[in-house]
Each structure stands twice: as C-alpha cells, then as structure tokens.
PDB file of C-alpha atoms in Angstrom:
ATOM      1  CA  MET A   1     -36.017 170.745 -86.040  1.00 39.00           C
ATOM      2  CA  ARG A   2     -33.515 169.535 -88.108  1.00 46.00           C
ATOM      3  CA  LEU A   3     -30.775 172.041 -89.512  1.00 43.00           C
ATOM      4  CA  ASN A   4     -31.896 171.784 -93.269  1.00 41.00           C
ATOM      5  CA  GLU A   5     -35.776 171.843 -92.520  1.00 45.00           C
ATOM      6  CA  VAL A   6     -37.314 175.449 -93.173  1.00 44.00           C
ATOM      7  CA  ALA A   7     -40.113 176.238 -90.561  1.00 43.00           C
ATOM      8  CA  SER A   8     -43.094 177.105 -92.558  1.00 57.00           C
ATOM      9  CA  ASP A   9     -46.646 177.808 -91.733  1.00 64.00           C
ATOM     10  CA  ARG A  10     -47.979 176.529 -95.185  1.00 68.00           C
ATOM     11  CA  PRO A  11     -50.450 173.693 -94.733  1.00 72.00           C
ATOM     12  CA  LYS A  12     -49.275 170.249 -95.822  1.00 80.00           C
ATOM     13  CA  PRO A  13     -50.461 169.626 -99.396  1.00 84.00           C
ATOM     14  CA  VAL A  14     -52.231 166.576-100.170  1.00 87.00           C
ATOM     15  CA  ARG A  15     -51.269 164.983-103.423  1.00 90.00           C
ATOM     16  CA  PHE A  16     -53.610 164.049-105.523  1.00 94.00           C
ATOM     17  CA  CYS A  17     -53.477 161.744-109.015  1.00 94.00           C
ATOM     18  CA  LEU A  18     -53.759 164.890-110.676  1.00 96.00           C
ATOM     19  CA  VAL A  19     -55.518 168.339-110.473  1.00 98.00           C
ATOM     20  CA  ARG A  20     -56.092 169.549-113.819  1.00 97.00           C
ATOM     21  CA  ILE A  21     -57.341 172.859-115.411  1.00 97.00           C
ATOM     22  CA  ASP A  22     -58.946 172.359-118.489  1.00 95.00           C
ATOM     23  CA  ASP A  23     -62.308 174.644-119.729  1.00 92.00           C
ATOM     24  CA  ARG A  24     -63.685 171.362-121.501  1.00 91.00           C
ATOM     25  CA  LEU A  25     -63.671 169.518-118.081  1.00 90.00           C
ATOM     26  CA  LEU A  26     -64.022 165.733-118.758  1.00 89.00           C
ATOM     27  CA  HIS A  27     -63.282 164.949-122.677  1.00 88.00           C
ATOM     28  CA  GLY A  28     -61.809 162.323-124.783  1.00 82.00           C
ATOM     29  CA  GLN A  29     -58.033 163.692-124.233  1.00 81.00           C
ATOM     30  CA  VAL A  30     -58.571 163.542-120.643  1.00 86.00           C
ATOM     31  CA  VAL A  31     -60.221 159.963-120.674  1.00 85.00           C
ATOM     32  CA  VAL A  32     -58.013 158.273-123.188  1.00 86.00           C
ATOM     33  CA  ASN A  33     -54.682 159.838-122.205  1.00 92.00           C
ATOM     34  CA  TRP A  34     -54.117 160.860-118.685  1.00 94.00           C
ATOM     35  CA  VAL A  35     -56.910 158.347-117.442  1.00 93.00           C
ATOM     36  CA  ARG A  36     -55.085 155.608-119.043  1.00 93.00           C
ATOM     37  CA  THR A  37     -51.667 156.703-117.862  1.00 95.00           C
ATOM     38  CA  LEU A  38     -52.592 157.678-114.430  1.00 95.00           C
ATOM     39  CA  ARG A  39     -55.157 155.222-113.741  1.00 95.00           C
ATOM     40  CA  PRO A  40     -57.291 156.828-111.132  1.00 95.00           C
ATOM     41  CA  ARG A  41     -60.142 155.247-109.765  1.00 95.00           C
ATOM     42  CA  ARG A  42     -62.210 158.391-109.192  1.00 95.00           C
ATOM     43  CA  ILE A  43     -62.223 161.853-111.294  1.00 95.00           C
ATOM     44  CA  ALA A  44     -63.880 164.811-109.138  1.00 96.00           C
ATOM     45  CA  ILE A  45     -65.201 168.136-111.487  1.00 96.00           C
ATOM     46  CA  VAL A  46     -65.149 170.816-108.968  1.00 97.00           C
ATOM     47  CA  ASP A  47     -67.712 173.371-110.768  1.00 96.00           C
ATOM     48  CA  ASP A  48     -70.354 175.385-108.818  1.00 95.00           C
ATOM     49  CA  ASP A  49     -72.521 176.092-111.792  1.00 95.00           C
ATOM     50  CA  LEU A  50     -71.720 172.452-113.308  1.00 96.00           C
ATOM     51  CA  ALA A  51     -73.154 171.095-110.117  1.00 96.00           C
ATOM     52  CA  ALA A  52     -76.217 172.700-110.026  1.00 96.00           C
ATOM     53  CA  ASP A  53     -77.032 171.406-113.712  1.00 96.00           C
ATOM     54  CA  CYS A  54     -78.454 168.044-113.484  1.00 96.00           C
ATOM     55  CA  THR A  55     -78.205 167.633-117.219  1.00 97.00           C
ATOM     56  CA  ALA A  56     -74.668 168.558-117.666  1.00 95.00           C
ATOM     57  CA  VAL A  57     -73.902 166.357-114.685  1.00 96.00           C
ATOM     58  CA  SER A  58     -75.844 163.343-116.603  1.00 95.00           C
ATOM     59  CA  VAL A  59     -73.793 163.992-119.617  1.00 94.00           C
ATOM     60  CA  LEU A  60     -70.603 163.792-117.725  1.00 92.00           C
ATOM     61  CA  GLU A  61     -71.478 160.525-116.082  1.00 93.00           C
ATOM     62  CA  ALA A  62     -72.542 159.070-119.673  1.00 92.00           C
ATOM     63  CA  ALA A  63     -68.793 160.290-120.781  1.00 89.00           C
ATOM     64  CA  CYS A  64     -66.962 159.227-117.581  1.00 92.00           C
ATOM     65  CA  PRO A  65     -65.311 155.269-118.152  1.00 91.00           C
ATOM     66  CA  ALA A  66     -67.788 152.780-116.281  1.00 92.00           C
ATOM     67  CA  ASP A  67     -64.894 151.413-114.039  1.00 93.00           C
ATOM     68  CA  LEU A  68     -64.344 154.968-112.591  1.00 94.00           C
ATOM     69  CA  ALA A  69     -66.216 156.638-109.628  1.00 94.00           C
ATOM     70  CA  LEU A  70     -67.555 160.400-110.870  1.00 95.00           C
ATOM     71  CA  TRP A  71     -67.953 162.848-108.102  1.00 95.00           C
ATOM     72  CA  VAL A  72     -69.536 166.416-109.317  1.00 96.00           C
ATOM     73  CA  GLY A  73     -69.767 169.262-106.563  1.00 96.00           C
ATOM     74  CA  THR A  74     -68.991 172.605-105.501  1.00 97.00           C
ATOM     75  CA  VAL A  75     -65.943 174.398-104.131  1.00 96.00           C
ATOM     76  CA  ALA A  76     -67.741 174.644-100.877  1.00 94.00           C
ATOM     77  CA  GLU A  77     -68.168 170.666-100.707  1.00 95.00           C
ATOM     78  CA  ALA A  78     -65.012 169.910-102.164  1.00 92.00           C
ATOM     79  CA  ALA A  79     -62.831 169.830 -98.678  1.00 86.00           C
ATOM     80  CA  THR A  80     -65.382 167.306 -97.258  1.00 89.00           C
ATOM     81  CA  ALA A  81     -66.098 165.393-100.173  1.00 91.00           C
ATOM     82  CA  LEU A  82     -62.299 165.244-101.754  1.00 90.00           C
ATOM     83  CA  VAL A  83     -60.429 165.400 -98.387  1.00 86.00           C
ATOM     84  CA  GLU A  84     -61.697 164.994 -95.313  1.00 86.00           C
ATOM     85  CA  GLN A  85     -64.369 162.122 -95.615  1.00 85.00           C
ATOM     86  CA  SER A  86     -63.253 160.818 -98.909  1.00 85.00           C
ATOM     87  CA  PRO A  87     -64.230 157.180 -99.670  1.00 86.00           C
ATOM     88  CA  VAL A  88     -61.103 157.171-102.056  1.00 89.00           C
ATOM     89  CA  PRO A  89     -57.974 157.992-101.089  1.00 89.00           C
ATOM     90  CA  PRO A  90     -56.727 161.666-102.513  1.00 91.00           C
ATOM     91  CA  ALA A  91     -53.765 159.720-104.315  1.00 93.00           C
ATOM     92  CA  ASN A  92     -56.578 157.807-106.747  1.00 94.00           C
ATOM     93  CA  THR A  93     -58.408 161.086-107.521  1.00 95.00           C
ATOM     94  CA  MET A  94     -58.243 163.096-110.254  1.00 96.00           C
ATOM     95  CA  ILE A  95     -59.577 166.537-110.304  1.00 97.00           C
ATOM     96  CA  LEU A  96     -60.678 168.894-112.854  1.00 96.00           C
ATOM     97  CA  LEU A  97     -61.591 172.653-112.906  1.00 97.00           C
ATOM     98  CA  ARG A  98     -62.708 174.884-115.573  1.00 96.00           C
ATOM     99  CA  SER A  99     -60.637 178.147-114.388  1.00 97.00           C
ATOM    100  CA  PRO A 100     -57.659 179.193-112.239  1.00 98.00           C
ATOM    101  CA  ALA A 101     -60.237 181.330-110.134  1.00 97.00           C
ATOM    102  CA  GLN A 102     -61.822 177.876-109.445  1.00 97.00           C
ATOM    103  CA  ALA A 103     -58.175 176.382-108.743  1.00 98.00           C
ATOM    104  CA  ARG A 104     -57.902 179.142-106.323  1.00 98.00           C
ATOM    105  CA  ALA A 105     -60.978 178.815-104.577  1.00 97.00           C
ATOM    106  CA  LEU A 106     -60.674 175.259-104.104  1.00 97.00           C
ATOM    107  CA  TYR A 107     -57.230 175.764-102.292  1.00 97.00           C
ATOM    108  CA  ASP A 108     -58.737 178.684-100.157  1.00 95.00           C
ATOM    109  CA  ALA A 109     -61.480 176.359 -99.185  1.00 94.00           C
ATOM    110  CA  GLY A 110     -58.667 173.754 -97.637  1.00 92.00           C
ATOM    111  CA  VAL A 111     -58.007 171.678-100.403  1.00 94.00           C
ATOM    112  CA  HIS A 112     -54.446 172.425-100.655  1.00 95.00           C
ATOM    113  CA  TYR A 113     -52.889 170.226-103.656  1.00 96.00           C
ATOM    114  CA  GLU A 114     -49.471 170.240-104.211  1.00 95.00           C
ATOM    115  CA  ALA A 115     -49.378 170.570-108.106  1.00 97.00           C
ATOM    116  CA  LEU A 116     -51.717 172.039-110.749  1.00 98.00           C
ATOM    117  CA  ASN A 117     -51.558 170.807-114.401  1.00 97.00           C
ATOM    118  CA  LEU A 118     -52.798 173.650-117.241  1.00 97.00           C
ATOM    119  CA  GLY A 119     -54.447 171.791-120.088  1.00 94.00           C
ATOM    120  CA  CYS A 120     -56.615 173.726-122.504  1.00 93.00           C
ATOM    121  CA  LEU A 121     -57.552 177.348-121.728  1.00 94.00           C
ATOM    122  CA  GLY A 122     -59.022 178.818-124.750  1.00 92.00           C
ATOM    123  CA  ALA A 123     -58.063 182.321-126.237  1.00 94.00           C
ATOM    124  CA  GLY A 124     -60.605 185.312-126.246  1.00 92.00           C
ATOM    125  CA  ALA A 125     -60.988 188.727-125.939  1.00 94.00           C
ATOM    126  CA  GLY A 126     -58.835 190.321-123.184  1.00 93.00           C
ATOM    127  CA  ARG A 127     -56.741 187.015-122.778  1.00 96.00           C
ATOM    128  CA  ARG A 128     -52.828 186.538-123.520  1.00 95.00           C
ATOM    129  CA  ARG A 129     -51.604 183.407-125.560  1.00 95.00           C
ATOM    130  CA  VAL A 130     -49.057 182.299-122.988  1.00 94.00           C
ATOM    131  CA  HIS A 131     -48.770 178.655-124.406  1.00 93.00           C
ATOM    132  CA  ARG A 132     -50.071 176.782-127.400  1.00 91.00           C
ATOM    133  CA  GLN A 133     -53.533 175.696-125.681  1.00 92.00           C
ATOM    134  CA  VAL A 134     -53.240 178.155-123.157  1.00 96.00           C
ATOM    135  CA  SER A 135     -54.541 181.677-122.734  1.00 95.00           C
ATOM    136  CA  LEU A 136     -54.753 183.654-120.011  1.00 97.00           C
ATOM    137  CA  SER A 137     -56.457 186.902-118.774  1.00 96.00           C
ATOM    138  CA  PRO A 138     -55.113 189.213-116.148  1.00 96.00           C
ATOM    139  CA  ASP A 139     -57.162 187.834-113.330  1.00 97.00           C
ATOM    140  CA  GLU A 140     -56.475 184.196-114.287  1.00 97.00           C
ATOM    141  CA  MET A 141     -52.447 185.290-114.070  1.00 96.00           C
ATOM    142  CA  GLU A 142     -52.755 186.704-111.047  1.00 97.00           C
ATOM    143  CA  ALA A 143     -55.102 183.211-109.528  1.00 97.00           C
ATOM    144  CA  LEU A 144     -52.155 181.211-110.991  1.00 97.00           C
ATOM    145  CA  GLN A 145     -49.179 183.254-109.264  1.00 96.00           C
ATOM    146  CA  TYR A 146     -51.387 183.523-106.110  1.00 97.00           C
ATOM    147  CA  LEU A 147     -50.987 179.448-106.301  1.00 97.00           C
ATOM    148  CA  ALA A 148     -47.407 179.397-106.889  1.00 96.00           C
ATOM    149  CA  SER A 149     -46.553 181.579-104.208  1.00 95.00           C
ATOM    150  CA  VAL A 150     -48.295 179.640-101.923  1.00 95.00           C
ATOM    151  CA  GLY A 151     -45.975 176.537-103.072  1.00 94.00           C
ATOM    152  CA  VAL A 152     -48.315 174.908-105.698  1.00 96.00           C
ATOM    153  CA  VAL A 153     -46.407 173.699-108.615  1.00 97.00           C
ATOM    154  CA  VAL A 154     -47.911 175.047-111.879  1.00 98.00           C
ATOM    155  CA  SER A 155     -47.012 173.453-114.814  1.00 97.00           C
ATOM    156  CA  ILE A 156     -48.570 173.183-118.625  1.00 96.00           C
ATOM    157  CA  GLN A 157     -49.010 169.996-120.142  1.00 96.00           C
ATOM    158  CA  ALA A 158     -51.512 168.856-122.475  1.00 93.00           C
ATOM    159  CA  LEU A 159     -50.452 165.272-122.407  1.00 94.00           C
ATOM    160  CA  PRO A 160     -48.870 162.717-120.455  1.00 95.00           C
ATOM    161  CA  SER A 161     -46.540 162.416-123.170  1.00 94.00           C
ATOM    162  CA  HIS A 162     -45.767 165.564-123.465  1.00 94.00           C
ATOM    163  CA  ARG A 163     -42.931 167.763-121.530  1.00 94.00           C
ATOM    164  CA  ALA A 164     -44.428 169.746-118.653  1.00 96.00           C
ATOM    165  CA  ILE A 165     -43.448 173.389-118.974  1.00 95.00           C
ATOM    166  CA  SER A 166     -43.381 175.706-115.708  1.00 95.00           C
ATOM    167  CA  LEU A 167     -45.841 178.555-115.827  1.00 92.00           C
ATOM    168  CA  ALA A 168     -42.730 180.484-114.670  1.00 91.00           C
ATOM    169  CA  THR A 169     -40.925 180.088-117.778  1.00 91.00           C
ATOM    170  CA  VAL A 170     -43.733 181.738-120.161  1.00 88.00           C
ATOM    171  CA  LEU A 171     -45.077 184.420-117.484  1.00 80.00           C
TER     172      LEU A 171
END
C-alpha cells in the first residue's frame, strides 16, 4: 500500500452511465435530455412492483427509444443482470429507480454504484421539500444518508444542463 492510500473494506464501486431516482421513472425529461446527453446503450429499471406488472412493462417498452435495450427487473435480479452477467457494460447502462429505499436495497444487494442522481421525488404528507423537485420523508433521508456514508456521491440534478447540487448541502 502506498503512503497516500487509505485501506478500506468498502467494495469497489461500479461506474454506471447514470443511477437516477425519479418517481416518474422513464419519461420525456429522461429520454430527451439524459439519454441524448449520456448516450447509454441500455436503460435498466429496477422496481419490484413494476417488474411484476406486465402491462406497465409493455408501456415502458413502447416509451423506450428503439435504439436502446430496456431491462426491467427486481432488486434481487439486478446484481446478476446489471453487473455479473450483463451483455452491456455498466458504463453504458442507465439505472432508473423510483425511491431511495430501492436505491439502498440495490446497493445492499451488491450493485455498488459510485454516484446517485436525484431527479423528481414529489411532495406529500410527511415529506420535507429539500429542493425544487425533491421532497423526502425521514426514511428516505435516512436511506440517502446511509448511501453517502458508504461512499456513494448523492446529488440533485434535474437535467444534465443544470449544476449538480450535493445532497449534503440541502439536508
């Protein structure tokens, strides 16, 4: 070990094109802005409930640009499908999640991503607005703080043209 290196028992993170929480999942803002800017080859939507809903998956398949592969699956399937046996390199995969709880579950399942983007998390009862389009419940704040504590860089950025804001500055 070199003098300036720090020993760590943390797993080495995987660099994905983008890992994003947005309660709307795949929608116009993602397709028009993020996909055009980052040019992923695959979009992966990790959502246990959605993966069990064939009709909703069909709607997402219709919304996904034809030149992109779409994978929809559960947290339990994600480590194998996105890292271990992925036909598309992680750097060419954009992961979309609906909630901070799913982001933590994905990390805990072995998909150790290095950065997490917060898009839109709507307002509601028991939620505190922390930024224009981001409102969080206490449980969501705890999940995001956990991810930050294990080294995930958590930021808020609605569009690629916007400046990323560290979650730590708004909590």
